[in-house]
C-alpha cells in the first residue's frame, strides 16, 4: 500500500474515489444526524474509519455531527495525503477540523471503543487469513450495545487473488455473527 501511495496516487485514480464514498453519502442522506442527545445534554459521538486513505469519508462524518473521527491508515503516505486533504477542505472555510484525527497505525493495534465504525472496502484489502481477526477486532473496538458497524462489501463475485480480495454478504455475515454481531440491514 505504501508503494502505491508513495508512487503519487492521484485523486480519482485506482482505489481513490476523489470524494466521499457513494455508500456513505447515501447512508448519511438517509439519517438526519448521528450526534444524539440525552436527558443530560448532548452525547459525544465517535467514529472510526480503518483504511481511511485521503479521509474523504472522515470529513463527511465530521460534517454530519460526529465529534471525534479517527481516520486510520497503515501507509505514511496515505496519512500525509489525508492530513493535506483535511487541511485543504477546512482552509476553504468549512469550519473547524479538530474533530478529525489521522492516525498512521496498524488497525489490529488500535485501542478504544467507538460509537460508529465505517469499513469501506477495508476488509477486502486484508489478506483472507486475517478475516476472523478483523471480526474480533471490530467487536473489540465497537461500543457494546449501542455501537454500529457499517461495512461496504466489495468486490462481490468470484475472482482470484487480490487485493482487493473477493467478498460476499454471506461471507461477511459468517465472520461477524459468531463474534456477536447481528445484521440489521443488508442493502444492495
mmCIF file with all atom_site columns, C-alpha atoms in Angstrom:
data_model
loop_
_atom_site.group_PDB
_atom_site.id
_atom_site.type_symbol
_atom_site.label_atom_id
_atom_site.label_alt_id
_atom_site.label_comp_id
_atom_site.label_asym_id
_atom_site.label_entity_id
_atom_site.label_seq_id
_atom_site.pdbx_PDB_ins_code
_atom_site.Cartn_x
_atom_site.Cartn_y
_atom_site.Cartn_z
_atom_site.occupancy
_atom_site.B_iso_or_equiv
_atom_site.pdbx_formal_charge
_atom_site.auth_seq_id
_atom_site.auth_comp_id
_atom_site.auth_asym_id
_atom_site.auth_atom_id
_atom_site.pdbx_PDB_model_num
ATOM 1   C CA . UNK A 1 1   ? 0.000   0.000   0.000  1.00 0.00 ? 1   UNK A CA 1
ATOM 2   C CA . UNK A 1 2   ? 2.804   2.374   0.829  1.00 0.00 ? 2   UNK A CA 1
ATOM 3   C CA . UNK A 1 3   ? 4.329   1.837   -2.603 1.00 0.00 ? 3   UNK A CA 1
ATOM 4   C CA . UNK A 1 4   ? 1.032   2.741   -4.306 1.00 0.00 ? 4   UNK A CA 1
ATOM 5   C CA . UNK A 1 5   ? 0.656   5.892   -2.209 1.00 0.00 ? 5   UNK A CA 1
ATOM 6   C CA . UNK A 1 6   ? 4.312   6.886   -2.328 1.00 0.00 ? 6   UNK A CA 1
ATOM 7   C CA . UNK A 1 7   ? 4.233   6.495   -6.106 1.00 0.00 ? 7   UNK A CA 1
ATOM 8   C CA . UNK A 1 8   ? 1.964   9.541   -6.247 1.00 0.00 ? 8   UNK A CA 1
ATOM 9   C CA . UNK A 1 9   ? -1.563  8.099   -6.189 1.00 0.00 ? 9   UNK A CA 1
ATOM 10  C CA . UNK A 1 10  ? -3.648  10.805  -7.826 1.00 0.00 ? 10  UNK A CA 1
ATOM 11  C CA . UNK A 1 11  ? -7.144  11.761  -6.717 1.00 0.00 ? 11  UNK A CA 1
ATOM 12  C CA . UNK A 1 12  ? -9.641  9.666   -8.619 1.00 0.00 ? 12  UNK A CA 1
ATOM 13  C CA . UNK A 1 13  ? -7.141  7.014   -9.679 1.00 0.00 ? 13  UNK A CA 1
ATOM 14  C CA . UNK A 1 14  ? -7.059  3.334   -8.757 1.00 0.00 ? 14  UNK A CA 1
ATOM 15  C CA . UNK A 1 15  ? -8.925  2.995   -5.433 1.00 0.00 ? 15  UNK A CA 1
ATOM 16  C CA . UNK A 1 16  ? -9.132  6.740   -4.623 1.00 0.00 ? 16  UNK A CA 1
ATOM 17  C CA . UNK A 1 17  ? -12.680 7.889   -5.437 1.00 0.00 ? 17  UNK A CA 1
ATOM 18  C CA . UNK A 1 18  ? -11.858 11.618  -5.168 1.00 0.00 ? 18  UNK A CA 1
ATOM 19  C CA . UNK A 1 19  ? -14.630 12.343  -2.681 1.00 0.00 ? 19  UNK A CA 1
ATOM 20  C CA . UNK A 1 20  ? -16.951 10.868  -0.098 1.00 0.00 ? 20  UNK A CA 1
ATOM 21  C CA . UNK A 1 21  ? -17.814 7.268   -0.941 1.00 0.00 ? 21  UNK A CA 1
ATOM 22  C CA . UNK A 1 22  ? -21.232 6.850   -2.530 1.00 0.00 ? 22  UNK A CA 1
ATOM 23  C CA . UNK A 1 23  ? -22.431 4.237   0.001  1.00 0.00 ? 23  UNK A CA 1
ATOM 24  C CA . UNK A 1 24  ? -21.587 6.526   2.934  1.00 0.00 ? 24  UNK A CA 1
ATOM 25  C CA . UNK A 1 25  ? -23.097 9.573   1.233  1.00 0.00 ? 25  UNK A CA 1
ATOM 26  C CA . UNK A 1 26  ? -26.320 7.606   0.662  1.00 0.00 ? 26  UNK A CA 1
ATOM 27  C CA . UNK A 1 27  ? -26.410 6.427   4.281  1.00 0.00 ? 27  UNK A CA 1
ATOM 28  C CA . UNK A 1 28  ? -25.771 9.914   5.666  1.00 0.00 ? 28  UNK A CA 1
ATOM 29  C CA . UNK A 1 29  ? -28.507 11.394  3.485  1.00 0.00 ? 29  UNK A CA 1
ATOM 30  C CA . UNK A 1 30  ? -30.919 8.830   4.989  1.00 0.00 ? 30  UNK A CA 1
ATOM 31  C CA . UNK A 1 31  ? -30.073 9.948   8.516  1.00 0.00 ? 31  UNK A CA 1
ATOM 32  C CA . UNK A 1 32  ? -30.633 13.418  9.890  1.00 0.00 ? 32  UNK A CA 1
ATOM 33  C CA . UNK A 1 33  ? -27.653 13.426  12.212 1.00 0.00 ? 33  UNK A CA 1
ATOM 34  C CA . UNK A 1 34  ? -25.705 10.753  14.055 1.00 0.00 ? 34  UNK A CA 1
ATOM 35  C CA . UNK A 1 35  ? -24.993 13.009  17.028 1.00 0.00 ? 35  UNK A CA 1
ATOM 36  C CA . UNK A 1 36  ? -27.562 12.066  19.616 1.00 0.00 ? 36  UNK A CA 1
ATOM 37  C CA . UNK A 1 37  ? -28.809 13.813  22.708 1.00 0.00 ? 37  UNK A CA 1
ATOM 38  C CA . UNK A 1 38  ? -29.594 12.515  26.150 1.00 0.00 ? 38  UNK A CA 1
ATOM 39  C CA . UNK A 1 39  ? -31.533 13.946  29.088 1.00 0.00 ? 39  UNK A CA 1
ATOM 40  C CA . UNK A 1 40  ? -28.286 15.349  30.470 1.00 0.00 ? 40  UNK A CA 1
ATOM 41  C CA . UNK A 1 41  ? -27.398 17.085  27.210 1.00 0.00 ? 41  UNK A CA 1
ATOM 42  C CA . UNK A 1 42  ? -25.508 16.263  24.061 1.00 0.00 ? 42  UNK A CA 1
ATOM 43  C CA . UNK A 1 43  ? -23.761 12.906  23.821 1.00 0.00 ? 43  UNK A CA 1
ATOM 44  C CA . UNK A 1 44  ? -20.294 12.870  22.296 1.00 0.00 ? 44  UNK A CA 1
ATOM 45  C CA . UNK A 1 45  ? -20.234 10.593  19.241 1.00 0.00 ? 45  UNK A CA 1
ATOM 46  C CA . UNK A 1 46  ? -17.079 8.937   17.941 1.00 0.00 ? 46  UNK A CA 1
ATOM 47  C CA . UNK A 1 47  ? -16.337 7.258   14.633 1.00 0.00 ? 47  UNK A CA 1
ATOM 48  C CA . UNK A 1 48  ? -13.510 5.111   13.295 1.00 0.00 ? 48  UNK A CA 1
ATOM 49  C CA . UNK A 1 49  ? -12.559 4.643   9.662  1.00 0.00 ? 49  UNK A CA 1
ATOM 50  C CA . UNK A 1 50  ? -9.917  1.943   9.088  1.00 0.00 ? 50  UNK A CA 1
ATOM 51  C CA . UNK A 1 51  ? -8.029  2.218   5.809  1.00 0.00 ? 51  UNK A CA 1
ATOM 52  C CA . UNK A 1 52  ? -9.145  5.835   5.524  1.00 0.00 ? 52  UNK A CA 1
ATOM 53  C CA . UNK A 1 53  ? -6.967  6.863   2.599  1.00 0.00 ? 53  UNK A CA 1
ATOM 54  C CA . UNK A 1 54  ? -7.378  10.599  1.885  1.00 0.00 ? 54  UNK A CA 1
ATOM 55  C CA . UNK A 1 55  ? -10.026 10.856  4.632  1.00 0.00 ? 55  UNK A CA 1
ATOM 56  C CA . UNK A 1 56  ? -12.891 11.999  2.407  1.00 0.00 ? 56  UNK A CA 1
ATOM 57  C CA . UNK A 1 57  ? -15.276 9.898   4.497  1.00 0.00 ? 57  UNK A CA 1
ATOM 58  C CA . UNK A 1 58  ? -13.792 11.241  7.742  1.00 0.00 ? 58  UNK A CA 1
ATOM 59  C CA . UNK A 1 59  ? -14.632 14.760  6.597  1.00 0.00 ? 59  UNK A CA 1
ATOM 60  C CA . UNK A 1 60  ? -18.177 13.647  5.732  1.00 0.00 ? 60  UNK A CA 1
ATOM 61  C CA . UNK A 1 61  ? -18.670 12.106  9.186  1.00 0.00 ? 61  UNK A CA 1
ATOM 62  C CA . UNK A 1 62  ? -17.315 15.194  10.950 1.00 0.00 ? 62  UNK A CA 1
ATOM 63  C CA . UNK A 1 63  ? -19.641 17.363  8.875  1.00 0.00 ? 63  UNK A CA 1
ATOM 64  C CA . UNK A 1 64  ? -22.514 15.052  9.794  1.00 0.00 ? 64  UNK A CA 1
ATOM 65  C CA . UNK A 1 65  ? -22.121 15.657  13.507 1.00 0.00 ? 65  UNK A CA 1
ATOM 66  C CA . UNK A 1 66  ? -19.504 13.262  14.822 1.00 0.00 ? 66  UNK A CA 1
ATOM 67  C CA . UNK A 1 67  ? -17.404 14.961  17.488 1.00 0.00 ? 67  UNK A CA 1
ATOM 68  C CA . UNK A 1 68  ? -14.423 12.650  17.112 1.00 0.00 ? 68  UNK A CA 1
ATOM 69  C CA . UNK A 1 69  ? -13.476 10.894  13.883 1.00 0.00 ? 69  UNK A CA 1
ATOM 70  C CA . UNK A 1 70  ? -10.395 8.713   13.814 1.00 0.00 ? 70  UNK A CA 1
ATOM 71  C CA . UNK A 1 71  ? -9.066  8.106   10.299 1.00 0.00 ? 71  UNK A CA 1
ATOM 72  C CA . UNK A 1 72  ? -6.551  5.246   10.363 1.00 0.00 ? 72  UNK A CA 1
ATOM 73  C CA . UNK A 1 73  ? -4.221  4.095   7.635  1.00 0.00 ? 73  UNK A CA 1
ATOM 74  C CA . UNK A 1 74  ? -1.125  1.926   7.649  1.00 0.00 ? 74  UNK A CA 1
ATOM 75  C CA . UNK A 1 75  ? 0.591   3.902   4.895  1.00 0.00 ? 75  UNK A CA 1
ATOM 76  C CA . UNK A 1 76  ? 2.521   7.014   5.988  1.00 0.00 ? 76  UNK A CA 1
ATOM 77  C CA . UNK A 1 77  ? 1.996   8.500   2.508  1.00 0.00 ? 77  UNK A CA 1
ATOM 78  C CA . UNK A 1 78  ? -1.769  7.919   2.798  1.00 0.00 ? 78  UNK A CA 1
ATOM 79  C CA . UNK A 1 79  ? -1.763  9.603   6.221  1.00 0.00 ? 79  UNK A CA 1
ATOM 80  C CA . UNK A 1 80  ? 0.091   12.583  4.797  1.00 0.00 ? 80  UNK A CA 1
ATOM 81  C CA . UNK A 1 81  ? -2.424  12.767  1.921  1.00 0.00 ? 81  UNK A CA 1
ATOM 82  C CA . UNK A 1 82  ? -5.297  12.601  4.452  1.00 0.00 ? 82  UNK A CA 1
ATOM 83  C CA . UNK A 1 83  ? -3.863  15.437  6.525  1.00 0.00 ? 83  UNK A CA 1
ATOM 84  C CA . UNK A 1 84  ? -3.413  17.513  3.382  1.00 0.00 ? 84  UNK A CA 1
ATOM 85  C CA . UNK A 1 85  ? -6.989  16.813  2.225  1.00 0.00 ? 85  UNK A CA 1
ATOM 86  C CA . UNK A 1 86  ? -8.401  17.759  5.639  1.00 0.00 ? 86  UNK A CA 1
ATOM 87  C CA . UNK A 1 87  ? -6.338  20.955  5.765  1.00 0.00 ? 87  UNK A CA 1
ATOM 88  C CA . UNK A 1 88  ? -7.404  21.899  2.228  1.00 0.00 ? 88  UNK A CA 1
ATOM 89  C CA . UNK A 1 89  ? -11.071 21.275  2.997  1.00 0.00 ? 89  UNK A CA 1
ATOM 90  C CA . UNK A 1 90  ? -11.096 23.257  6.233  1.00 0.00 ? 90  UNK A CA 1
ATOM 91  C CA . UNK A 1 91  ? -8.894  26.052  4.869  1.00 0.00 ? 91  UNK A CA 1
ATOM 92  C CA . UNK A 1 92  ? -11.670 26.598  2.322  1.00 0.00 ? 92  UNK A CA 1
ATOM 93  C CA . UNK A 1 93  ? -13.734 27.992  5.222  1.00 0.00 ? 93  UNK A CA 1
ATOM 94  C CA . UNK A 1 94  ? -15.750 24.893  6.040  1.00 0.00 ? 94  UNK A CA 1
ATOM 95  C CA . UNK A 1 95  ? -15.354 25.327  9.774  1.00 0.00 ? 95  UNK A CA 1
ATOM 96  C CA . UNK A 1 96  ? -13.282 23.519  12.336 1.00 0.00 ? 96  UNK A CA 1
ATOM 97  C CA . UNK A 1 97  ? -11.176 20.428  11.607 1.00 0.00 ? 97  UNK A CA 1
ATOM 98  C CA . UNK A 1 98  ? -10.445 19.466  15.211 1.00 0.00 ? 98  UNK A CA 1
ATOM 99  C CA . UNK A 1 99  ? -12.977 16.607  15.082 1.00 0.00 ? 99  UNK A CA 1
ATOM 100 C CA . UNK A 1 100 ? -10.734 14.553  12.767 1.00 0.00 ? 100 UNK A CA 1
ATOM 101 C CA . UNK A 1 101 ? -7.572  12.834  13.906 1.00 0.00 ? 101 UNK A CA 1
ATOM 102 C CA . UNK A 1 102 ? -5.432  10.970  11.370 1.00 0.00 ? 102 UNK A CA 1
ATOM 103 C CA . UNK A 1 103 ? -3.520  8.077   12.891 1.00 0.00 ? 103 UNK A CA 1
ATOM 104 C CA . UNK A 1 104 ? -0.854  6.195   10.993 1.00 0.00 ? 104 UNK A CA 1
ATOM 105 C CA . UNK A 1 105 ? -1.097  2.729   12.544 1.00 0.00 ? 105 UNK A CA 1
ATOM 106 C CA . UNK A 1 106 ? -1.953  -0.906  12.087 1.00 0.00 ? 106 UNK A CA 1
ATOM 107 C CA . UNK A 1 107 ? -5.706  -1.423  12.575 1.00 0.00 ? 107 UNK A CA 1
ATOM 108 C CA . UNK A 1 108 ? -5.015  -4.511  14.679 1.00 0.00 ? 108 UNK A CA 1
ATOM 109 C CA . UNK A 1 109 ? -3.021  -2.428  17.177 1.00 0.00 ? 109 UNK A CA 1
ATOM 110 C CA . UNK A 1 110 ? -5.816  0.107   17.802 1.00 0.00 ? 110 UNK A CA 1
ATOM 111 C CA . UNK A 1 111 ? -7.382  0.575   21.214 1.00 0.00 ? 111 UNK A CA 1
ATOM 112 C CA . UNK A 1 112 ? -10.504 2.308   22.457 1.00 0.00 ? 112 UNK A CA 1
ATOM 113 C CA . UNK A 1 113 ? -14.174 1.989   21.599 1.00 0.00 ? 113 UNK A CA 1
ATOM 114 C CA . UNK A 1 114 ? -16.270 3.828   19.072 1.00 0.00 ? 114 UNK A CA 1
ATOM 115 C CA . UNK A 1 115 ? -19.942 4.575   18.520 1.00 0.00 ? 115 UNK A CA 1
ATOM 116 C CA . UNK A 1 116 ? -19.639 4.024   14.773 1.00 0.00 ? 116 UNK A CA 1
ATOM 117 C CA . UNK A 1 117 ? -17.191 2.161   12.549 1.00 0.00 ? 117 UNK A CA 1
ATOM 118 C CA . UNK A 1 118 ? -17.269 2.619   8.787  1.00 0.00 ? 118 UNK A CA 1
ATOM 119 C CA . UNK A 1 119 ? -15.477 -0.156  6.891  1.00 0.00 ? 119 UNK A CA 1
ATOM 120 C CA . UNK A 1 120 ? -15.490 0.954   3.292  1.00 0.00 ? 120 UNK A CA 1
ATOM 121 C CA . UNK A 1 121 ? -13.614 -1.734  1.391  1.00 0.00 ? 121 UNK A CA 1
ATOM 122 C CA . UNK A 1 122 ? -11.098 -2.161  4.210  1.00 0.00 ? 122 UNK A CA 1
ATOM 123 C CA . UNK A 1 123 ? -11.837 -5.858  4.707  1.00 0.00 ? 123 UNK A CA 1
ATOM 124 C CA . UNK A 1 124 ? -11.256 -6.623  1.024  1.00 0.00 ? 124 UNK A CA 1
ATOM 125 C CA . UNK A 1 125 ? -7.781  -5.094  1.294  1.00 0.00 ? 125 UNK A CA 1
ATOM 126 C CA . UNK A 1 126 ? -6.759  -7.511  4.049  1.00 0.00 ? 126 UNK A CA 1
ATOM 127 C CA . UNK A 1 127 ? -5.272  -10.915 3.384  1.00 0.00 ? 127 UNK A CA 1
ATOM 128 C CA . UNK A 1 128 ? -8.047  -13.524 3.783  1.00 0.00 ? 128 UNK A CA 1
ATOM 129 C CA . UNK A 1 129 ? -6.040  -15.192 6.575  1.00 0.00 ? 129 UNK A CA 1
ATOM 130 C CA . UNK A 1 130 ? -6.803  -12.180 8.815  1.00 0.00 ? 130 UNK A CA 1
ATOM 131 C CA . UNK A 1 131 ? -10.587 -12.160 8.361  1.00 0.00 ? 131 UNK A CA 1
ATOM 132 C CA . UNK A 1 132 ? -11.528 -13.758 11.698 1.00 0.00 ? 132 UNK A CA 1
ATOM 133 C CA . UNK A 1 133 ? -9.062  -11.466 13.433 1.00 0.00 ? 133 UNK A CA 1
ATOM 134 C CA . UNK A 1 134 ? -10.735 -8.495  11.665 1.00 0.00 ? 134 UNK A CA 1
ATOM 135 C CA . UNK A 1 135 ? -14.151 -9.548  13.012 1.00 0.00 ? 135 UNK A CA 1
ATOM 136 C CA . UNK A 1 136 ? -12.823 -9.927  16.568 1.00 0.00 ? 136 UNK A CA 1
ATOM 137 C CA . UNK A 1 137 ? -11.104 -6.537  16.379 1.00 0.00 ? 137 UNK A CA 1
ATOM 138 C CA . UNK A 1 138 ? -14.288 -4.877  15.099 1.00 0.00 ? 138 UNK A CA 1
ATOM 139 C CA . UNK A 1 139 ? -16.169 -6.342  18.058 1.00 0.00 ? 139 UNK A CA 1
ATOM 140 C CA . UNK A 1 140 ? -13.477 -5.085  20.464 1.00 0.00 ? 140 UNK A CA 1
ATOM 141 C CA . UNK A 1 141 ? -13.467 -1.560  19.003 1.00 0.00 ? 141 UNK A CA 1
ATOM 142 C CA . UNK A 1 142 ? -17.238 -1.073  18.873 1.00 0.00 ? 142 UNK A CA 1
ATOM 143 C CA . UNK A 1 143 ? -19.089 0.189   21.945 1.00 0.00 ? 143 UNK A CA 1
ATOM 144 C CA . UNK A 1 144 ? -21.204 -2.639  23.362 1.00 0.00 ? 144 UNK A CA 1
ATOM 145 C CA . UNK A 1 145 ? -24.977 -2.442  22.916 1.00 0.00 ? 145 UNK A CA 1
ATOM 146 C CA . UNK A 1 146 ? -25.023 0.983   21.215 1.00 0.00 ? 146 UNK A CA 1
ATOM 147 C CA . UNK A 1 147 ? -22.191 0.812   18.666 1.00 0.00 ? 147 UNK A CA 1
ATOM 148 C CA . UNK A 1 148 ? -22.845 0.435   14.961 1.00 0.00 ? 148 UNK A CA 1
ATOM 149 C CA . UNK A 1 149 ? -20.659 -1.117  12.274 1.00 0.00 ? 149 UNK A CA 1
ATOM 150 C CA . UNK A 1 150 ? -21.412 -0.438  8.637  1.00 0.00 ? 150 UNK A CA 1
ATOM 151 C CA . UNK A 1 151 ? -19.342 -2.327  6.129  1.00 0.00 ? 151 UNK A CA 1
ATOM 152 C CA . UNK A 1 152 ? -19.342 -1.931  2.375  1.00 0.00 ? 152 UNK A CA 1
ATOM 153 C CA . UNK A 1 153 ? -18.968 -5.448  0.971  1.00 0.00 ? 153 UNK A CA 1
ATOM 154 C CA . UNK A 1 154 ? -16.883 -5.134  -2.192 1.00 0.00 ? 154 UNK A CA 1
ATOM 155 C CA . UNK A 1 155 ? -15.901 -6.642  -4.564 1.00 0.00 ? 155 UNK A CA 1
ATOM 156 C CA . UNK A 1 156 ? -18.695 -9.181  -4.743 1.00 0.00 ? 156 UNK A CA 1
ATOM 157 C CA . UNK A 1 157 ? -18.203 -12.141 -7.011 1.00 0.00 ? 157 UNK A CA 1
ATOM 158 C CA . UNK A 1 158 ? -15.680 -14.780 -7.866 1.00 0.00 ? 158 UNK A CA 1
ATOM 159 C CA . UNK A 1 159 ? -12.138 -13.683 -8.511 1.00 0.00 ? 159 UNK A CA 1
ATOM 160 C CA . UNK A 1 160 ? -8.687  -14.971 -7.750 1.00 0.00 ? 160 UNK A CA 1
ATOM 161 C CA . UNK A 1 161 ? -6.061  -13.049 -5.846 1.00 0.00 ? 161 UNK A CA 1
ATOM 162 C CA . UNK A 1 162 ? -6.097  -9.535  -4.577 1.00 0.00 ? 162 UNK A CA 1
ATOM 163 C CA . UNK A 1 163 ? -6.162  -7.084  -3.077 1.00 0.00 ? 163 UNK A CA 1
ATOM 164 C CA . UNK A 1 164 ? -8.952  -6.407  -3.365 1.00 0.00 ? 164 UNK A CA 1
ATOM 165 C CA . UNK A 1 165 ? -9.963  -9.915  -2.317 1.00 0.00 ? 165 UNK A CA 1
ATOM 166 C CA . UNK A 1 166 ? -13.433 -11.072 -3.322 1.00 0.00 ? 166 UNK A CA 1
ATOM 167 C CA . UNK A 1 167 ? -16.151 -10.911 -0.665 1.00 0.00 ? 167 UNK A CA 1
ATOM 168 C CA . UNK A 1 168 ? -19.827 -11.742 -0.367 1.00 0.00 ? 168 UNK A CA 1
ATOM 169 C CA . UNK A 1 169 ? -22.583 -10.813 2.054  1.00 0.00 ? 169 UNK A CA 1
ATOM 170 C CA . UNK A 1 170 ? -22.821 -14.420 3.363  1.00 0.00 ? 170 UNK A CA 1
ATOM 171 C CA . UNK A 1 171 ? -19.045 -14.450 3.936  1.00 0.00 ? 171 UNK A CA 1
ATOM 172 C CA . UNK A 1 172 ? -19.099 -11.201 5.913  1.00 0.00 ? 172 UNK A CA 1
ATOM 173 C CA . UNK A 1 173 ? -22.077 -12.423 7.949  1.00 0.00 ? 173 UNK A CA 1
ATOM 174 C CA . UNK A 1 174 ? -20.201 -15.677 8.668  1.00 0.00 ? 174 UNK A CA 1
ATOM 175 C CA . UNK A 1 175 ? -17.345 -13.608 10.094 1.00 0.00 ? 175 UNK A CA 1
ATOM 176 C CA . UNK A 1 176 ? -19.390 -11.171 12.173 1.00 0.00 ? 176 UNK A CA 1
ATOM 177 C CA . UNK A 1 177 ? -22.260 -13.241 13.550 1.00 0.00 ? 177 UNK A CA 1
ATOM 178 C CA . UNK A 1 178 ? -20.074 -15.741 15.501 1.00 0.00 ? 178 UNK A CA 1
ATOM 179 C CA . UNK A 1 179 ? -18.486 -12.855 17.438 1.00 0.00 ? 179 UNK A CA 1
ATOM 180 C CA . UNK A 1 180 ? -21.867 -11.394 18.396 1.00 0.00 ? 180 UNK A CA 1
ATOM 181 C CA . UNK A 1 181 ? -22.888 -9.014  15.609 1.00 0.00 ? 181 UNK A CA 1
ATOM 182 C CA . UNK A 1 182 ? -26.448 -9.018  14.360 1.00 0.00 ? 182 UNK A CA 1
ATOM 183 C CA . UNK A 1 183 ? -27.297 -7.881  10.876 1.00 0.00 ? 183 UNK A CA 1
ATOM 184 C CA . UNK A 1 184 ? -29.922 -5.150  10.988 1.00 0.00 ? 184 UNK A CA 1
ATOM 185 C CA . UNK A 1 185 ? -29.905 -4.181  7.322  1.00 0.00 ? 185 UNK A CA 1
ATOM 186 C CA . UNK A 1 186 ? -28.445 -5.627  4.142  1.00 0.00 ? 186 UNK A CA 1
ATOM 187 C CA . UNK A 1 187 ? -28.797 -3.267  1.255  1.00 0.00 ? 187 UNK A CA 1
ATOM 188 C CA . UNK A 1 188 ? -27.707 -3.656  -2.354 1.00 0.00 ? 188 UNK A CA 1
#
